[in-house]
CSV table of C-alpha atoms in Angstrom, one decimal:
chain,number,residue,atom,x,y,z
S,3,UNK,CA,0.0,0.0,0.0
S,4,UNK,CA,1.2,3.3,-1.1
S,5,UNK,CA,2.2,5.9,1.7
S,6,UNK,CA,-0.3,8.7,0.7
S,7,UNK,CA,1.2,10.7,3.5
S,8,UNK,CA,4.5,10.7,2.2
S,9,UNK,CA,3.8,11.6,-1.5
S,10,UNK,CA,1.5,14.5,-0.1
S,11,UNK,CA,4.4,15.5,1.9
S,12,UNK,CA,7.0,15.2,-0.6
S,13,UNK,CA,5.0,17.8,-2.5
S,14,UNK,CA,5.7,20.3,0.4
S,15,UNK,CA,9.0,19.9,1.2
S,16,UNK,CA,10.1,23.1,-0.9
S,17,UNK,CA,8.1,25.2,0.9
S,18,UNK,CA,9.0,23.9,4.3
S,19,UNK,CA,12.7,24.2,3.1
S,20,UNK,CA,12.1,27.9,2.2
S,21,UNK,CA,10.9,28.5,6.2
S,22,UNK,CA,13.3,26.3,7.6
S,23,UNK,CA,15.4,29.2,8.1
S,24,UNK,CA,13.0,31.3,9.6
S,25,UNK,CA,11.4,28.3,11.9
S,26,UNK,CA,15.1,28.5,13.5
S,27,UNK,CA,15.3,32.4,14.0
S,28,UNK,CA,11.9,32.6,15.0
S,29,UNK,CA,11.6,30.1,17.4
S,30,UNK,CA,8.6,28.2,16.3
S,31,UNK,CA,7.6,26.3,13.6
S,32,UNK,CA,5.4,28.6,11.0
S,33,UNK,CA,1.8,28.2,11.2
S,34,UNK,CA,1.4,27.6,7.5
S,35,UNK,CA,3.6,24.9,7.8
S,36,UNK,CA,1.3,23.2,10.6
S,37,UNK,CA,-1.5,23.5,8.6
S,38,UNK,CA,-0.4,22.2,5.9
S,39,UNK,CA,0.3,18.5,7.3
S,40,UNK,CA,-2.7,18.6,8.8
S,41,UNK,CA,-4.4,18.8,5.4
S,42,UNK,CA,-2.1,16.4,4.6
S,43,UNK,CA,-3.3,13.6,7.3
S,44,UNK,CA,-0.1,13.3,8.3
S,45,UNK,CA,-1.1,14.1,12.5
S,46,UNK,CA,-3.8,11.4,11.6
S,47,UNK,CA,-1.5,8.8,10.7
S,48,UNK,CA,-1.3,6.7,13.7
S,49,UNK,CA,-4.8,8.0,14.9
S,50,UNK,CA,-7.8,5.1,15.7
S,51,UNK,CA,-9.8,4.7,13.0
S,52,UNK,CA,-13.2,5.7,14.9
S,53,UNK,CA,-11.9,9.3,14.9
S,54,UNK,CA,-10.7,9.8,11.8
S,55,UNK,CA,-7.4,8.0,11.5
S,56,UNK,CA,-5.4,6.1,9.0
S,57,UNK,CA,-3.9,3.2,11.7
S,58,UNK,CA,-0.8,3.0,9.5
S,59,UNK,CA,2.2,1.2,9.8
S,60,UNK,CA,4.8,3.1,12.0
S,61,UNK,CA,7.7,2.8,9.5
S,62,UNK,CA,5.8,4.7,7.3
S,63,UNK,CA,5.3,7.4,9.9
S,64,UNK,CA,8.6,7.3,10.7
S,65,UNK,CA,9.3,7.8,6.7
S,66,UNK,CA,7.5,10.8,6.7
S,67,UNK,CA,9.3,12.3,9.6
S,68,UNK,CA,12.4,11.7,7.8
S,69,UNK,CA,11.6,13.4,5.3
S,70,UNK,CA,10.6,16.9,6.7
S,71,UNK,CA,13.4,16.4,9.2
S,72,UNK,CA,15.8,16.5,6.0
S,73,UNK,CA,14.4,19.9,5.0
S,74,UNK,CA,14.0,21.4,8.9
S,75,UNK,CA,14.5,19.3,11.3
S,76,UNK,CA,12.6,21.2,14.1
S,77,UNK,CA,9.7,20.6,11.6
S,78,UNK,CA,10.3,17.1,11.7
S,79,UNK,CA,10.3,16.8,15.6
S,80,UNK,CA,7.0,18.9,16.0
S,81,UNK,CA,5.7,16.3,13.4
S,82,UNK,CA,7.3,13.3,15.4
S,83,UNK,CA,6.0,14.8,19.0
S,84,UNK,CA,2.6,15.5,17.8
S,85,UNK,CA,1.8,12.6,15.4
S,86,UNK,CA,3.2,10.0,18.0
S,87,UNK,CA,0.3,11.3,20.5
S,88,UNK,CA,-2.3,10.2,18.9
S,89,UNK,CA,-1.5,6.3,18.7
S,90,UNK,CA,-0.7,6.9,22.9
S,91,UNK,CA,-4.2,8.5,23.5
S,92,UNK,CA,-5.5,5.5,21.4
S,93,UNK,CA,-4.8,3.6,24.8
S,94,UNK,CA,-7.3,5.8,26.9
S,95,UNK,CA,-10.4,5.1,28.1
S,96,UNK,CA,-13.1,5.8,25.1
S,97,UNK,CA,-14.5,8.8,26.6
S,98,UNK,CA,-11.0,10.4,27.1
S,99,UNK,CA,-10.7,9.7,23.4
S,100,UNK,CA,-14.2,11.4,22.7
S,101,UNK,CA,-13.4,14.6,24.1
S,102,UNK,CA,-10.2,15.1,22.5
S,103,UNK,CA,-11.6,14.2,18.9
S,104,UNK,CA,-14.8,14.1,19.3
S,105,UNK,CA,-15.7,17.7,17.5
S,106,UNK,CA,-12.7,17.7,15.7
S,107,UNK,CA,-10.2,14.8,14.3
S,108,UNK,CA,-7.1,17.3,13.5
S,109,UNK,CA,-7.0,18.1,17.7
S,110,UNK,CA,-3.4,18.3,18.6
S,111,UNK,CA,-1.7,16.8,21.6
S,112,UNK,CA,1.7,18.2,23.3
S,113,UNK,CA,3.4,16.1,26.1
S,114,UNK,CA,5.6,16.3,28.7
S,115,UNK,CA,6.7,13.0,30.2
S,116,UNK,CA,9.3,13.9,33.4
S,117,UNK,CA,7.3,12.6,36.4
S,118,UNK,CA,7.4,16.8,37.6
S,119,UNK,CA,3.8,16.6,38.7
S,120,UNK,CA,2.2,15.8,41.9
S,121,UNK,CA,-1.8,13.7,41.9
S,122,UNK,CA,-3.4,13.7,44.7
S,123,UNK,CA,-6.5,11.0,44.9
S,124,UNK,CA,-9.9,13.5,45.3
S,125,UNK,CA,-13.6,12.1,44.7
S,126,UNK,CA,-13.6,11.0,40.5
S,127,UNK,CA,-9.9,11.4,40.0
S,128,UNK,CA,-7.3,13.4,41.3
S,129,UNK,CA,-5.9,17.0,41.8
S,130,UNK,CA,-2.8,18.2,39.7
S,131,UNK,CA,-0.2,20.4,40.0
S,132,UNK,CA,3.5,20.7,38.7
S,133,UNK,CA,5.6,22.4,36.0
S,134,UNK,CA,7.2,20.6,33.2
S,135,UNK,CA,9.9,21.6,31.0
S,136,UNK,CA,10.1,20.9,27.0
S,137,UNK,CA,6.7,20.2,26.0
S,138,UNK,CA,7.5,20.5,22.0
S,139,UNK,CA,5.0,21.9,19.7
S,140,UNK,CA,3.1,23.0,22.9
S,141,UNK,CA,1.2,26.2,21.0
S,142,UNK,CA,-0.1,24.0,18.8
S,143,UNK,CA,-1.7,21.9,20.8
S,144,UNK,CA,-5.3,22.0,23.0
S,145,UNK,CA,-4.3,19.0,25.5
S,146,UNK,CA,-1.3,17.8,26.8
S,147,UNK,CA,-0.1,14.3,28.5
S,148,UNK,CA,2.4,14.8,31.7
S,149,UNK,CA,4.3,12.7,33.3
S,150,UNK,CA,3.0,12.6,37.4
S,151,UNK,CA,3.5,10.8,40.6
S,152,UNK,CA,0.8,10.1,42.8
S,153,UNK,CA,1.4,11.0,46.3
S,154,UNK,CA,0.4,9.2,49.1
S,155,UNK,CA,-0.5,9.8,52.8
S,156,UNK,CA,2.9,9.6,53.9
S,157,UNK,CA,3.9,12.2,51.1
S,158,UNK,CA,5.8,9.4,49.2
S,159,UNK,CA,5.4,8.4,45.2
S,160,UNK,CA,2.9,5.3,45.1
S,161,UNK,CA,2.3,5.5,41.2
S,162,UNK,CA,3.5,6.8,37.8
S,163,UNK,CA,1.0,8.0,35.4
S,164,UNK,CA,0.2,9.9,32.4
S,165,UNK,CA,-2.3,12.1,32.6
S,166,UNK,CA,-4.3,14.1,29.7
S,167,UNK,CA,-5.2,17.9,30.5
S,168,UNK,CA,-7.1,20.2,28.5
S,169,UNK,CA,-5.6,23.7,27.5
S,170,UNK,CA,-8.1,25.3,29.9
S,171,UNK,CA,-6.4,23.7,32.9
S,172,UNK,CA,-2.7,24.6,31.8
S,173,UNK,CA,-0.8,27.8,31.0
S,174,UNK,CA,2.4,27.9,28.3
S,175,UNK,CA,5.6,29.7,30.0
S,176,UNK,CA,7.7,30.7,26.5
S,177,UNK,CA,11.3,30.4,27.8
S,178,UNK,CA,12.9,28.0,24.7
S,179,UNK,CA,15.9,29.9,23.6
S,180,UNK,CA,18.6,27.0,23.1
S,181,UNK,CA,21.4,25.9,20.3
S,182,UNK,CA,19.9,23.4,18.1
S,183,UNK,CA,16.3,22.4,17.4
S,184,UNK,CA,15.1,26.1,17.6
S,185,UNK,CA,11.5,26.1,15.8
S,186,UNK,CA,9.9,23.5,18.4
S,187,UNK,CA,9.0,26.2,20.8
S,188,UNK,CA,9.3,23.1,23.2
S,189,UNK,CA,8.5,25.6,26.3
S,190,UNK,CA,7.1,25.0,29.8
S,191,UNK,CA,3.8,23.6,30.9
S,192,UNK,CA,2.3,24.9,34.3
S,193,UNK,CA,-0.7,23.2,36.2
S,194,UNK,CA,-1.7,24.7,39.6
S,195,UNK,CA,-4.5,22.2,41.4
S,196,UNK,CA,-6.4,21.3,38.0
S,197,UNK,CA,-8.9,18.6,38.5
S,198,UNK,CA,-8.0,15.5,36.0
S,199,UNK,CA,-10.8,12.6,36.1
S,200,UNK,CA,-10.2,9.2,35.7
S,201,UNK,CA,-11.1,8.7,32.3
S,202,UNK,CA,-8.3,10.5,32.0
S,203,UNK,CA,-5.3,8.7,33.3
S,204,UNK,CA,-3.5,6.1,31.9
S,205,UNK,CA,-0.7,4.1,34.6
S,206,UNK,CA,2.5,3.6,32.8
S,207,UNK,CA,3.1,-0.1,34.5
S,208,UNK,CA,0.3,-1.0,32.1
S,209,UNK,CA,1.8,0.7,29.0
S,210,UNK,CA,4.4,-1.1,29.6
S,211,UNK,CA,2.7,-4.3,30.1
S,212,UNK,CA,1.4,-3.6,26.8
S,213,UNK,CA,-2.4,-3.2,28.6
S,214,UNK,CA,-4.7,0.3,28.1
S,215,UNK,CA,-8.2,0.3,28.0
S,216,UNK,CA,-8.0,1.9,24.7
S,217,UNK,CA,-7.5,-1.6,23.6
S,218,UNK,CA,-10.9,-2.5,24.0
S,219,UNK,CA,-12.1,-0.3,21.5
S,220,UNK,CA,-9.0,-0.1,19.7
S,221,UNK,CA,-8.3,-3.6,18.7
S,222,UNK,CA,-6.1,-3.1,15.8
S,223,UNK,CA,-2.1,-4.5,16.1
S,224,UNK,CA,-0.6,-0.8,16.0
S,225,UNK,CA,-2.3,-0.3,19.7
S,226,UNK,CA,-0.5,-3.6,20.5
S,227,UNK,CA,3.2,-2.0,20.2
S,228,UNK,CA,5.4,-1.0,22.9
S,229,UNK,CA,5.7,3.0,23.9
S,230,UNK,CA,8.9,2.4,24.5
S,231,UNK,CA,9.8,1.2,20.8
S,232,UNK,CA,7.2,3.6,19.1
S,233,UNK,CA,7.7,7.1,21.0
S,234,UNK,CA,11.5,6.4,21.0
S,235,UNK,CA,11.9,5.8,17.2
S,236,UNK,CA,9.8,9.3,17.1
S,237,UNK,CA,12.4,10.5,18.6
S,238,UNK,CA,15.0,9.2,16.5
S,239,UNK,CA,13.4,9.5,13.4
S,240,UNK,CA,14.5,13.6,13.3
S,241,UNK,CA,17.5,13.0,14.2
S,242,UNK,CA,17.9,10.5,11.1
S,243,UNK,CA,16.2,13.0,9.0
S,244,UNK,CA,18.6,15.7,9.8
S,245,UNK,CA,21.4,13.9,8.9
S,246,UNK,CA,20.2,12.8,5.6
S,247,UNK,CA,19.6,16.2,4.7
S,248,UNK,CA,23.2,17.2,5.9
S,249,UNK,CA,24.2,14.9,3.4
S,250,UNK,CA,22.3,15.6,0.4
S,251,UNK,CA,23.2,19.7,1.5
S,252,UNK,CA,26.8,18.2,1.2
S,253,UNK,CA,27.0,16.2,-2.0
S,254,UNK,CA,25.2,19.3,-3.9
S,255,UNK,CA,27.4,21.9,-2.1
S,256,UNK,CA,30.8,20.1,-2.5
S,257,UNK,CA,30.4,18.7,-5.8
S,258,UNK,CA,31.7,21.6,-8.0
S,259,UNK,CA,33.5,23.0,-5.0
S,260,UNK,CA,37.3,24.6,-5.6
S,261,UNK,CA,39.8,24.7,-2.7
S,262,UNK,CA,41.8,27.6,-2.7
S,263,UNK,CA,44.1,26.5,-0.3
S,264,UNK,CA,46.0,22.9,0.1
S,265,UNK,CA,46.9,22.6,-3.5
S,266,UNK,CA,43.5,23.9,-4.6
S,267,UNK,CA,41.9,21.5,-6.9
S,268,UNK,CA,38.1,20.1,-7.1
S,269,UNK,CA,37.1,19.0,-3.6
S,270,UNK,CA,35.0,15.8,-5.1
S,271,UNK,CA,39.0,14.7,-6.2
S,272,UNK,CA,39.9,14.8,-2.2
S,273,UNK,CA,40.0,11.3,-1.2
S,274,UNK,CA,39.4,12.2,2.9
S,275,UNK,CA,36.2,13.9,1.4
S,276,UNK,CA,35.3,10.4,-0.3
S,277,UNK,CA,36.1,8.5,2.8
S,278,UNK,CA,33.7,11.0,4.6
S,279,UNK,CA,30.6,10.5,2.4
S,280,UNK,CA,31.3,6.9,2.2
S,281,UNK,CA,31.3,6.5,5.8
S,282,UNK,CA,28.1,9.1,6.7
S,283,UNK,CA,26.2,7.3,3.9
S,284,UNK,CA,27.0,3.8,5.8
S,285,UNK,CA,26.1,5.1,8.7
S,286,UNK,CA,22.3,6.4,7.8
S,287,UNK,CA,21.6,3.3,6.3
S,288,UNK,CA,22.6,1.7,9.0
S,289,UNK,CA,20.3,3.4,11.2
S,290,UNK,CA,17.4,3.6,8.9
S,291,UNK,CA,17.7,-0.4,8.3
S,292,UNK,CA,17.9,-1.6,12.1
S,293,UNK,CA,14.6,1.0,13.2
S,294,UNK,CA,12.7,-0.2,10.3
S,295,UNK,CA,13.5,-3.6,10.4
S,296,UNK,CA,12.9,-3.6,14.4
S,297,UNK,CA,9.8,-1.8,13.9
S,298,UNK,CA,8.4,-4.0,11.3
S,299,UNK,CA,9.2,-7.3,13.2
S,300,UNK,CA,7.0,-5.5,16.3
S,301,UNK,CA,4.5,-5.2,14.1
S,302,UNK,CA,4.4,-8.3,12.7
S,303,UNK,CA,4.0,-9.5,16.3
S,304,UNK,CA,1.5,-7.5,17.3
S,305,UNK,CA,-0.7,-8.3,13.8
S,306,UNK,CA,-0.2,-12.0,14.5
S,307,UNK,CA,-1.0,-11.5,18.4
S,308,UNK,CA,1.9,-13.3,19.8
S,309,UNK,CA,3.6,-12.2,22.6
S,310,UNK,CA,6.6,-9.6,21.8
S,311,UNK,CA,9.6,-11.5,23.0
S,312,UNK,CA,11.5,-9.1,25.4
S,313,UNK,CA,14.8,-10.2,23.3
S,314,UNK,CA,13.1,-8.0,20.4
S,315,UNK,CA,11.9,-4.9,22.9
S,316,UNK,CA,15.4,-4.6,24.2
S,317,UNK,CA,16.9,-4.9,20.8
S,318,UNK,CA,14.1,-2.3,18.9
S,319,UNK,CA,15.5,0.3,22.2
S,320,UNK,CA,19.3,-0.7,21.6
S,321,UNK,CA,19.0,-0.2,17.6
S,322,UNK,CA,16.7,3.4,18.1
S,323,UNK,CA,19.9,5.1,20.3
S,324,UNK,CA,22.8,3.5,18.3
S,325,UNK,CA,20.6,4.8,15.4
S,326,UNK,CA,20.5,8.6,16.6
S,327,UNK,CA,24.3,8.1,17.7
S,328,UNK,CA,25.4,7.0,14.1
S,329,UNK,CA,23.2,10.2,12.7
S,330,UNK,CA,24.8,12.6,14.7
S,331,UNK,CA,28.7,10.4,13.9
S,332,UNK,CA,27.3,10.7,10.1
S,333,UNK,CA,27.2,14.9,10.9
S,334,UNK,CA,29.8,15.4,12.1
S,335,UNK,CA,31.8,13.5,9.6
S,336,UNK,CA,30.6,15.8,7.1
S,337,UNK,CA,30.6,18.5,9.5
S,338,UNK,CA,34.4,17.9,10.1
S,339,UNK,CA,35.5,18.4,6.1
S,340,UNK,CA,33.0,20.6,4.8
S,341,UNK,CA,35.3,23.4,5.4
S,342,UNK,CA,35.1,27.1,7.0
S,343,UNK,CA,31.7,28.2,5.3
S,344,UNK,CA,29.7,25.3,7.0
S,345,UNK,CA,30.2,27.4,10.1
S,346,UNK,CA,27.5,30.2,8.7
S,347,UNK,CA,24.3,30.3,10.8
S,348,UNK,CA,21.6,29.2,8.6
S,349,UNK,CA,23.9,27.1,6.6
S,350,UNK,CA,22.0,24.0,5.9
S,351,UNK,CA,25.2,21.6,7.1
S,352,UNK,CA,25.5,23.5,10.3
S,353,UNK,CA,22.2,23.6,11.4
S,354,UNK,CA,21.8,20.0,10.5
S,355,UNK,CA,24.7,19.7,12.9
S,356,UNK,CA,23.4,21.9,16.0
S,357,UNK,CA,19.7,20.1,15.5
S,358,UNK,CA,21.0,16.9,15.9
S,359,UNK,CA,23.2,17.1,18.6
S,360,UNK,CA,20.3,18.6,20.1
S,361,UNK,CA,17.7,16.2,19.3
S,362,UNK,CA,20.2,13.3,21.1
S,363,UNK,CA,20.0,14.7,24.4
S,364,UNK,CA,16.2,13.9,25.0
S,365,UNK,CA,16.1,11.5,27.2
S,366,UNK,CA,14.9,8.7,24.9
S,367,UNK,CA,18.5,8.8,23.1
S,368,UNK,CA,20.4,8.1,26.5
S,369,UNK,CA,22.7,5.8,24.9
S,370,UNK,CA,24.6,4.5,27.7
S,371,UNK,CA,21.6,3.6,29.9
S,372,UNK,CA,19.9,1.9,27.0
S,373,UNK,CA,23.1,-0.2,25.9
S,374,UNK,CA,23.0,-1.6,29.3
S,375,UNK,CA,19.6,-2.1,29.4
S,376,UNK,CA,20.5,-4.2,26.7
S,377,UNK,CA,23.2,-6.1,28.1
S,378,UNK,CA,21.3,-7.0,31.3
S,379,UNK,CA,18.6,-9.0,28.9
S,380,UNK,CA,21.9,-10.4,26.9
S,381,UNK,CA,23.1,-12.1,30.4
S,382,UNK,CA,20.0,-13.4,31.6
S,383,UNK,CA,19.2,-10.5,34.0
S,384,UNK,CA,16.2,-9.3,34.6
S,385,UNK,CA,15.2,-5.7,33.3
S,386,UNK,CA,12.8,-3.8,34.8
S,387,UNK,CA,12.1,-0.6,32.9
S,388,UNK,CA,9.4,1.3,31.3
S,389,UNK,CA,11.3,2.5,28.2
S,390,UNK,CA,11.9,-1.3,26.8
């Protein structure tokens, strides 16, 4: 089946290119460009069916992301945030689900994961309060999901959840000003004492158990998956993106390219610059192959409804972060021999660079942690984490 999403997109990416520059001095993402992938049904891609949504494959969503991420990356991680959120609200309760789309399918959804917040059990649900840092795309949205402890009696954690909040309830604190990833205006969320039912809950010890109630009216395999495998490869995804586009910036850029110093002669003829494109090329692949092919096996899984082997979760995690850590080793590659005029802000190659390493810092692309994550599983030990 063809990825309508992707060809609609592919027809846009000129446009988005032409902003991309502005997205980063501006801070945010241009509205046009918002509205034009949601025409493009590309927030609806892993949306339930019942509201509106296309249930595709993830790697196909992931493809998409790639693509606008190799044009403006910050583009591509408000698409990533944002379109991810619908497959997580799939797991709600039904009527959580119903307010959010009910009136309108294109409703956007912001997040904020960090466990900032503080629940408080009241009759029907449970008082909120907290302040969370980096919720991406934020403007655009009218909820959010935040990460929140419940508190007990003795003032100590008893729960993790993720909790959805209308825009009513929450007020935006603009305070991004950063190095790379500039246009996600990925600012602040504040609650102070905001009443969230119990519809509207979702406890992340049953996300990871692959268990929602969302599941019962959601029966489809793509609400089967693993957060931990589909967020994170959101995540990645960007970061992938970015560094395909560094390298296309770099082929077209260096191709007909004269030094004037170290002999002079066509830089295409310098054999370190050879080396360099060989290696960057090897490394995207690389990365693109291992998420897709991880992805794919997930979903083949899920579609079959056999239990997900935790051999594949932990292997899906290890392959997302050594996927963003290639991208950003493929950058700087290119980075490294592109030469003095790389260095101008706005220059394709160099933002590609600053977006990247900025995109590996989230959380989700904590290499180290994740590697021995893996490595536990390899020897027989047990892991106990929510992001597998």
């Amino acid at each position: 089946m063809a990825n309508t999403a992707l060809e609609s997109v592919r027809a846009l990416l000129p446009g988005i290119a032409e902003r991309a520059r502005a997205a980063d001095e501006e801070g945010r993402v241009p509205e046009t460009t918002v509205r034009e992938l949601v025409d493009a049904g590309v927030f609806r891609m892993l949306q339930p069916s019942p509201y509106g949504g296309q249930e595709r494959e993830p790697v196909e969503f992931y493809e998409v992301v790639r693509a606008l991420s190799a044009v403006c990356c910050s583009t591509g991680w408000v698409t990533a945030v944002l379109g991810v959120h619908p497959w997580q609200l799939g797991l709600f309760p039904k009527r959580a689900q119903q307010e959010v789309w009910g009136s309108d399918g294109d409703t956007l959804v912001s997040s904020a994961y960090a466990p900032a917040g503080r629940l408080t059990a009241v009759d029907g649900g449970y008082q909120l309060s907290g302040h969370w840092s980096f919720s991406s795309g934020c403007e655009y949205g009218r909820w959010v999901l935040l990460g929140a402890l419940v508190v007990g009696a003795q003032g100590r954690p008893t729960d993790f959840l993720t909790v959805l909040v209308p825009r009513s309830d929450y007020r935006i604190e603009e305070v991004w000003d950063v190095v790379g990833l500039r246009g996600t205006a990925s600012n602040d969320i504040l609650v102070d004492k905001a009443f969230v039912p119990a519809h509207r809950v979702l406890r992340n010890y049953e996300q990871a158990q692959l268990r929602g109630p969302g599941q019962r009216v959601n029966s489809g395999p793509l609400y089967r998956l693993p957060f931990a495998a589909v967020f994170t490869s959101a995540i990645t995804s960007p970061v992938i993106g970015a560094a395909v586009g560094c390298y296309e910036s770099y082929l077209s850029r260096m191709t007909e390219r004269v030094r004037l110093s170290l002999g002079g002669g066509q830089f295409a003829e310098d054999p370190y610059a050879q080396v360099a494109i060989a290696r960057a090329g090897s490394e995207i692949d690389a990365a693109v192959l291992q998420l897709d092919r991880n992805i794919r096996e997930l979903t083949e899984h899920a579609t079959a409804r056999r239990d997900i082997p935790m051999e594949l979760r932990l292997r899906t995690r290890r392959d997302q972060v050594r996927g963003t850590e290639r991208a950003v080793h493929a950058i700087d590659l290119l980075f490294k021999t592109a030469g003095g005029n790389s260095l101008r802000r706005g220059n394709p190659i160099e933002r590609a660079w600053r977006d990247a390493h900025a995109g590996s810092v989230h959380v989700a692309n904590d290499v180290e942690r994740t590697l021995a994550l893996y490595g536990r599983g390899a020897f027989g030990l047990t892991v106990e984490d929510n992001l597998v």
